[in-house]
């Protein structure tokens, strides 16, 4: 029998990489590892490789402590009750399949599943920018735009696990369509892929949002226009979310959010300009402090919860 603090074994599955970690109840990542997802090899193949990765990470965790539960954060849409995917755009071919039986059997633990952005929102309320908050939204602005919603301390998942798709709010009617086909949604005009599409429409040559941000920083006029348009659309979307949810905080993460750091004051001002009068004194927006670990940490919260343990950051001071 091992002694020490209780630990959980978690994973985060994205379209590009799968990560596994052992985490303690204070949100410390004790051991971690990453492999490529290669979703085109199919869910069964990925589940087998992830089971091996999680087993290795668990074996390599060099602290005393018992792993009491396991959970997985994943790109979705996914039904948290079954772990079954529903036409996941970044995990093509995984529709209607679940990793849960494979992982549970390999690990000898029940495996809980959550949508990555929802779990990231949960992580922010325990370890991140919104510790102790009960009403928080997490918006990831990356290749696509996703969201997680915490209301009264609980994740909002919707009837089929499909809630939180804030990227598909229509903010530019008549505008370009996203990959899912909705015209003028936030993702189509303010995500990394939306930025690249705008570059192409203008006949320009940058092949990533990062390239556009770099050119804008050097004063390129077209790049600046694209960035300004991105910020304006995001502000419209954020103002709508503030009006609907009255959150204590909206936390933004993802690569495009990082690129927008120099324009943060503009984003706040433009959001305030279109938000309800109750935001005249300022808008509750923050950038994530959890970097790329929000999904893993959110999975840890879920796993500890299943074991009856409340995970949260150690008191500071
Ligand atoms: Zn859309």
Short mmCIF file of C-alpha atoms and ligand atoms in Angstrom, two decimals:
data_model
loop_
_atom_site.label_atom_id
_atom_site.label_comp_id
_atom_site.label_asym_id
_atom_site.label_seq_id
_atom_site.Cartn_x
_atom_site.Cartn_y
_atom_site.Cartn_z
CA UNK A 1 0.00 0.00 0.00
CA UNK A 2 1.45 3.33 -1.05
CA UNK A 3 1.17 6.33 1.17
CA UNK A 4 1.08 10.02 0.35
CA UNK A 5 -1.39 12.41 -1.17
CA UNK A 6 -4.14 11.18 -3.46
CA UNK A 7 -3.32 11.63 -7.15
CA UNK A 8 -5.25 11.43 -10.40
CA UNK A 9 -4.28 10.23 -13.86
CA UNK A 10 -5.52 12.49 -16.65
CA UNK A 11 -5.25 13.07 -20.38
CA UNK A 12 -6.02 15.82 -22.88
CA UNK A 13 -6.87 14.78 -26.45
CA UNK A 14 -6.60 17.34 -29.22
CA UNK A 15 -6.53 17.03 -32.99
CA UNK A 16 -2.73 17.26 -33.01
CA UNK A 17 -1.48 15.78 -29.75
CA UNK A 18 -2.54 13.62 -26.82
CA UNK A 19 -1.09 14.44 -23.42
CA UNK A 20 -1.15 12.51 -20.18
CA UNK A 21 -0.26 13.58 -16.65
CA UNK A 22 -0.36 12.65 -13.01
CA UNK A 23 -1.74 15.57 -11.00
CA UNK A 24 -2.21 16.23 -7.30
CA UNK A 25 -5.18 17.95 -5.68
CA UNK A 26 -3.36 21.30 -5.62
CA UNK A 27 -3.02 21.23 -9.40
CA UNK A 28 0.66 20.30 -9.54
CA UNK A 29 1.54 18.29 -12.66
CA UNK A 30 3.86 15.68 -11.24
CA UNK A 31 4.66 13.71 -14.37
CA UNK A 32 3.64 14.31 -17.97
CA UNK A 33 4.16 13.05 -21.51
CA UNK A 34 2.86 13.81 -25.01
CA UNK A 35 2.36 11.87 -28.24
CA UNK A 36 0.85 12.72 -31.62
CA UNK A 37 -2.88 12.02 -31.95
CA UNK A 38 -2.84 11.01 -35.62
CA UNK A 39 -6.66 10.81 -35.60
CA UNK A 40 -6.71 9.35 -39.12
CA UNK A 41 -5.42 6.04 -37.67
CA UNK A 42 -8.79 5.70 -35.96
CA UNK A 43 -10.09 5.91 -32.41
CA UNK A 44 -9.19 2.34 -31.43
CA UNK A 45 -5.57 2.88 -32.41
CA UNK A 46 -5.40 6.20 -30.53
CA UNK A 47 -7.08 4.69 -27.46
CA UNK A 48 -4.50 1.90 -27.35
CA UNK A 49 -1.60 4.35 -27.60
CA UNK A 50 -3.11 6.69 -25.01
CA UNK A 51 -3.63 3.79 -22.59
CA UNK A 52 0.09 2.96 -22.89
CA UNK A 53 1.05 6.62 -22.39
CA UNK A 54 -1.14 6.99 -19.29
CA UNK A 55 0.24 3.74 -17.86
CA UNK A 56 3.81 4.96 -18.39
CA UNK A 57 3.14 8.35 -16.86
CA UNK A 58 1.58 6.69 -13.84
CA UNK A 59 4.59 4.38 -13.44
CA UNK A 60 7.06 7.25 -13.82
CA UNK A 61 5.46 9.57 -11.25
CA UNK A 62 8.22 9.74 -8.69
CA UNK A 63 6.17 10.62 -5.65
CA UNK A 64 4.40 8.46 -3.12
CA UNK A 65 0.67 8.57 -3.56
CA UNK A 66 -2.21 6.52 -4.78
CA UNK A 67 -3.93 7.22 -8.10
CA UNK A 68 -7.57 7.38 -7.05
CA UNK A 69 -9.32 8.28 -10.32
CA UNK A 70 -8.85 9.03 -14.02
CA UNK A 71 -10.36 11.52 -16.45
CA UNK A 72 -9.91 12.69 -20.01
CA UNK A 73 -10.43 16.14 -21.49
CA UNK A 74 -11.03 15.95 -25.21
CA UNK A 75 -11.80 18.02 -28.26
CA UNK A 76 -15.47 17.54 -29.00
CA UNK A 77 -18.31 17.52 -29.42
CA UNK A 78 -18.43 14.64 -26.95
CA UNK A 79 -21.15 13.25 -24.68
CA UNK A 80 -19.68 13.42 -21.17
CA UNK A 81 -21.94 10.58 -19.99
CA UNK A 82 -20.62 8.03 -22.49
CA UNK A 83 -17.47 9.57 -23.96
CA UNK A 84 -19.02 9.15 -27.41
CA UNK A 85 -18.04 11.70 -30.03
CA UNK A 86 -20.56 13.50 -32.25
CA UNK A 87 -18.99 14.40 -35.60
CA UNK A 88 -15.83 15.89 -34.03
CA UNK A 89 -14.31 18.22 -36.66
CA UNK A 90 -10.74 17.79 -35.40
CA UNK A 91 -10.98 14.03 -34.81
CA UNK A 92 -12.42 12.89 -38.14
CA UNK A 93 -13.74 9.35 -38.22
CA UNK A 94 -14.27 9.13 -34.46
CA UNK A 95 -18.03 9.80 -34.62
CA UNK A 96 -20.17 7.62 -32.33
CA UNK A 97 -17.11 5.91 -30.82
CA UNK A 98 -15.71 6.12 -27.27
CA UNK A 99 -12.33 5.42 -25.66
CA UNK A 100 -13.78 4.81 -22.22
CA UNK A 101 -13.90 0.96 -22.21
CA UNK A 102 -10.34 0.62 -23.56
CA UNK A 103 -8.89 3.13 -21.10
CA UNK A 104 -10.86 1.84 -18.09
CA UNK A 105 -9.74 -1.71 -18.71
CA UNK A 106 -6.09 -0.79 -19.27
CA UNK A 107 -5.90 1.48 -16.22
CA UNK A 108 -8.12 -0.51 -13.87
CA UNK A 109 -9.98 2.69 -13.03
CA UNK A 110 -13.26 4.25 -14.09
CA UNK A 111 -12.47 6.96 -16.67
CA UNK A 112 -14.52 10.16 -16.73
CA UNK A 113 -14.76 12.32 -19.84
CA UNK A 114 -15.31 16.02 -20.42
CA UNK A 115 -15.15 18.53 -23.25
CA UNK A 116 -11.76 20.25 -23.20
CA UNK A 117 -13.05 23.83 -23.12
CA UNK A 118 -15.61 23.02 -20.43
CA UNK A 119 -12.91 21.43 -18.29
CA UNK A 120 -10.59 24.37 -18.98
CA UNK A 121 -13.30 26.66 -17.59
CA UNK A 122 -13.53 24.44 -14.52
CA UNK A 123 -9.74 24.56 -14.11
CA UNK A 124 -9.79 28.37 -14.20
CA UNK A 125 -12.17 28.38 -11.21
CA UNK A 126 -9.77 26.20 -9.18
CA UNK A 127 -6.25 27.02 -10.31
CA UNK A 128 -6.36 29.91 -12.77
CA UNK A 129 -7.62 33.44 -13.27
CA UNK A 130 -10.96 32.84 -11.54
CA UNK A 131 -10.17 30.93 -8.36
CA UNK A 132 -13.29 30.55 -6.24
CA UNK A 133 -15.62 31.96 -8.92
CA UNK A 134 -18.97 30.27 -9.58
CA UNK A 135 -19.89 31.99 -12.86
CA UNK A 136 -17.08 31.87 -15.40
CA UNK A 137 -16.72 31.48 -19.16
CA UNK A 138 -13.64 30.19 -20.92
CA UNK A 139 -13.17 31.09 -24.58
CA UNK A 140 -10.35 29.50 -26.53
CA UNK A 141 -9.38 31.42 -29.65
CA UNK A 142 -7.12 29.18 -31.63
CA UNK A 143 -7.44 27.45 -35.04
CA UNK A 144 -11.14 27.38 -34.12
CA UNK A 145 -13.06 29.05 -31.31
CA UNK A 146 -14.54 27.02 -28.48
CA UNK A 147 -15.98 27.73 -25.10
CA UNK A 148 -16.71 26.35 -21.68
CA UNK A 149 -19.45 27.61 -19.40
CA UNK A 150 -19.57 27.36 -15.61
CA UNK A 151 -22.84 28.51 -14.05
CA UNK A 152 -23.32 28.38 -10.29
CA UNK A 153 -20.17 26.28 -10.01
CA UNK A 154 -21.29 23.64 -12.49
CA UNK A 155 -20.33 23.00 -16.11
CA UNK A 156 -23.14 23.60 -18.59
CA UNK A 157 -23.02 20.75 -21.09
CA UNK A 158 -26.38 20.96 -22.86
CA UNK A 159 -28.74 18.15 -23.77
CA UNK A 160 -26.15 16.30 -25.91
CA UNK A 161 -22.83 17.64 -24.64
CA UNK A 162 -22.93 20.33 -27.31
CA UNK A 163 -23.24 23.51 -25.23
CA UNK A 164 -20.53 26.15 -25.17
CA UNK A 165 -19.96 26.45 -28.92
CA UNK A 166 -19.43 30.19 -28.60
CA UNK A 167 -17.45 30.21 -31.85
CA UNK A 168 -20.64 29.74 -33.81
CA UNK A 169 -22.44 32.85 -32.60
CA UNK A 170 -23.31 34.89 -35.67
CA UNK A 171 -21.42 38.18 -35.37
CA UNK A 172 -21.06 39.12 -39.05
CA UNK A 173 -24.30 38.29 -40.90
CA UNK A 174 -23.62 37.70 -44.59
CA UNK A 175 -19.95 37.15 -43.82
CA UNK A 176 -17.78 34.14 -44.61
CA UNK A 177 -18.69 30.66 -43.34
CA UNK A 178 -16.80 28.45 -40.90
CA UNK A 179 -15.97 24.80 -41.56
CA UNK A 180 -19.31 23.78 -40.05
CA UNK A 181 -21.10 25.99 -42.56
CA UNK A 182 -22.61 28.75 -40.44
CA UNK A 183 -22.28 32.07 -42.20
CA UNK A 184 -20.65 34.96 -40.39
CA UNK A 185 -19.99 33.16 -37.13
CA UNK A 186 -17.26 34.29 -34.74
CA UNK A 187 -15.02 31.39 -35.72
CA UNK A 188 -15.28 32.32 -39.40
CA UNK A 189 -14.09 35.88 -38.78
CA UNK A 190 -11.93 35.83 -35.63
CA UNK A 191 -10.22 32.43 -35.28
CA UNK A 192 -6.81 31.44 -36.59
CA UNK A 193 -8.43 29.74 -39.57
CA UNK A 194 -10.67 32.78 -40.08
CA UNK A 195 -7.62 35.05 -40.12
CA UNK A 196 -5.89 32.85 -42.70
CA UNK A 197 -9.06 32.79 -44.83
CA UNK A 198 -9.17 36.60 -44.75
CA UNK A 199 -5.51 36.70 -45.84
CA UNK A 200 -6.41 34.54 -48.86
CA UNK A 201 -9.47 36.63 -49.73
CA UNK A 202 -7.17 39.64 -49.86
CA UNK A 203 -4.71 37.78 -52.09
CA UNK A 204 -1.97 38.03 -49.45
CA UNK A 205 0.58 35.40 -48.55
CA UNK A 206 0.78 34.83 -44.77
CA UNK A 207 -0.03 31.21 -44.01
CA UNK A 208 -0.79 31.53 -40.30
CA UNK A 209 -2.34 33.92 -37.81
CA UNK A 210 1.10 34.11 -36.21
CA UNK A 211 2.52 35.50 -39.44
CA UNK A 212 -0.21 38.14 -39.55
CA UNK A 213 0.49 39.18 -35.94
CA UNK A 214 4.22 39.43 -36.67
CA UNK A 215 3.59 41.59 -39.76
CA UNK A 216 1.15 43.79 -37.85
CA UNK A 217 3.79 44.30 -35.15
CA UNK A 218 6.14 45.55 -37.87
CA UNK A 219 3.51 48.03 -39.02
CA UNK A 220 2.19 46.29 -42.14
CA UNK A 221 -1.07 48.09 -42.95
CA UNK A 222 -2.99 45.09 -44.31
CA UNK A 223 -1.98 42.90 -41.37
CA UNK A 224 -3.07 45.62 -38.96
CA UNK A 225 -6.46 45.82 -40.67
CA UNK A 226 -6.93 42.09 -40.32
CA UNK A 227 -5.97 42.19 -36.65
CA UNK A 228 -8.28 45.15 -36.00
CA UNK A 229 -11.16 43.33 -37.66
CA UNK A 230 -10.44 40.23 -35.55
CA UNK A 231 -10.46 42.29 -32.36
CA UNK A 232 -13.71 44.04 -33.32
CA UNK A 233 -15.50 40.77 -34.05
CA UNK A 234 -14.22 39.23 -30.82
CA UNK A 235 -15.44 42.26 -28.89
CA UNK A 236 -18.93 41.81 -30.37
CA UNK A 237 -18.97 38.15 -29.39
CA UNK A 238 -17.68 38.82 -25.88
CA UNK A 239 -20.24 41.58 -25.30
CA UNK A 240 -23.01 39.13 -26.23
CA UNK A 241 -21.64 36.52 -23.82
CA UNK A 242 -21.46 39.09 -21.01
CA UNK A 243 -25.07 40.08 -21.64
CA UNK A 244 -26.33 36.49 -21.65
CA UNK A 245 -24.36 34.94 -18.79
CA UNK A 246 -23.44 37.81 -16.44
CA UNK A 247 -20.21 35.97 -15.58
CA UNK A 248 -17.76 37.04 -12.92
CA UNK A 249 -15.03 36.61 -15.51
CA UNK A 250 -14.45 35.58 -19.12
CA UNK A 251 -11.05 33.91 -19.49
CA UNK A 252 -9.50 33.79 -22.96
CA UNK A 253 -6.94 31.20 -24.00
CA UNK A 254 -5.49 29.77 -27.21
CA UNK A 255 -2.80 30.81 -29.65
CA UNK A 256 -4.72 33.70 -31.21
CA UNK A 257 -5.34 35.11 -27.72
CA UNK A 258 -1.57 35.10 -27.20
CA UNK A 259 -1.13 36.93 -30.49
CA UNK A 260 -3.69 39.51 -29.38
CA UNK A 261 -1.77 40.38 -26.20
CA UNK A 262 -0.49 43.71 -27.62
CA UNK A 263 -4.10 44.62 -28.51
CA UNK A 264 -5.65 43.66 -25.18
CA UNK A 265 -6.55 47.23 -24.21
CA UNK A 266 -8.27 47.64 -27.61
CA UNK A 267 -10.23 44.44 -27.05
CA UNK A 268 -11.36 45.63 -23.63
CA UNK A 269 -12.33 49.07 -24.92
CA UNK A 270 -14.22 47.77 -27.97
CA UNK A 271 -16.03 45.18 -25.86
CA UNK A 272 -17.03 47.85 -23.35
CA UNK A 273 -18.22 50.11 -26.18
CA UNK A 274 -20.77 47.54 -27.38
CA UNK A 275 -21.61 45.92 -24.04
CA UNK A 276 -24.55 46.75 -21.79
CA UNK A 277 -24.35 49.91 -19.65
CA UNK A 278 -23.57 47.76 -16.61
CA UNK A 279 -20.08 47.34 -18.12
CA UNK A 280 -19.41 51.08 -18.49
CA UNK A 281 -16.84 50.84 -15.71
CA UNK A 282 -14.97 47.96 -17.34
CA UNK A 283 -15.38 44.45 -18.69
CA UNK A 284 -14.36 41.32 -16.74
CA UNK A 285 -11.94 39.80 -19.26
CA UNK A 286 -8.66 38.02 -18.51
CA UNK A 287 -6.09 35.97 -20.36
CA UNK A 288 -5.51 32.46 -19.04
CA UNK A 289 -2.62 31.90 -16.66
CA UNK A 290 -2.68 28.13 -17.15
CA UNK A 291 -1.04 28.10 -20.58
CA UNK A 292 -1.71 24.86 -22.42
CA UNK A 293 -2.41 22.93 -19.21
CA UNK A 294 -6.00 24.07 -18.63
CA UNK A 295 -7.49 20.90 -20.17
CA UNK A 296 -5.30 18.56 -18.12
CA UNK A 297 -6.02 20.50 -14.93
CA UNK A 298 -9.75 20.52 -15.64
CA UNK A 299 -9.66 16.76 -16.15
CA UNK A 300 -7.91 16.55 -12.77
CA UNK A 301 -10.74 18.52 -11.13
CA UNK A 302 -13.26 16.12 -12.70
CA UNK A 303 -11.31 13.04 -11.60
CA UNK A 304 -10.88 14.25 -8.02
CA UNK A 305 -14.57 15.18 -7.92
CA UNK A 306 -15.46 11.60 -8.85
CA UNK A 307 -13.41 10.47 -5.83
CA UNK A 308 -15.13 12.95 -3.53
CA UNK A 309 -12.08 15.24 -3.32
CA UNK A 310 -12.21 18.99 -3.94
CA UNK A 311 -9.17 19.99 -6.02
CA UNK A 312 -8.01 23.59 -5.75
CA UNK A 313 -4.85 25.67 -5.69
CA UNK A 314 -2.95 25.84 -2.43
CA UNK A 315 -3.65 29.08 -0.54
CA UNK A 316 -1.06 31.66 -1.48
CA UNK A 317 0.90 33.68 1.03
ZN1 LIG B 1 -19.61 28.51 -37.34
#
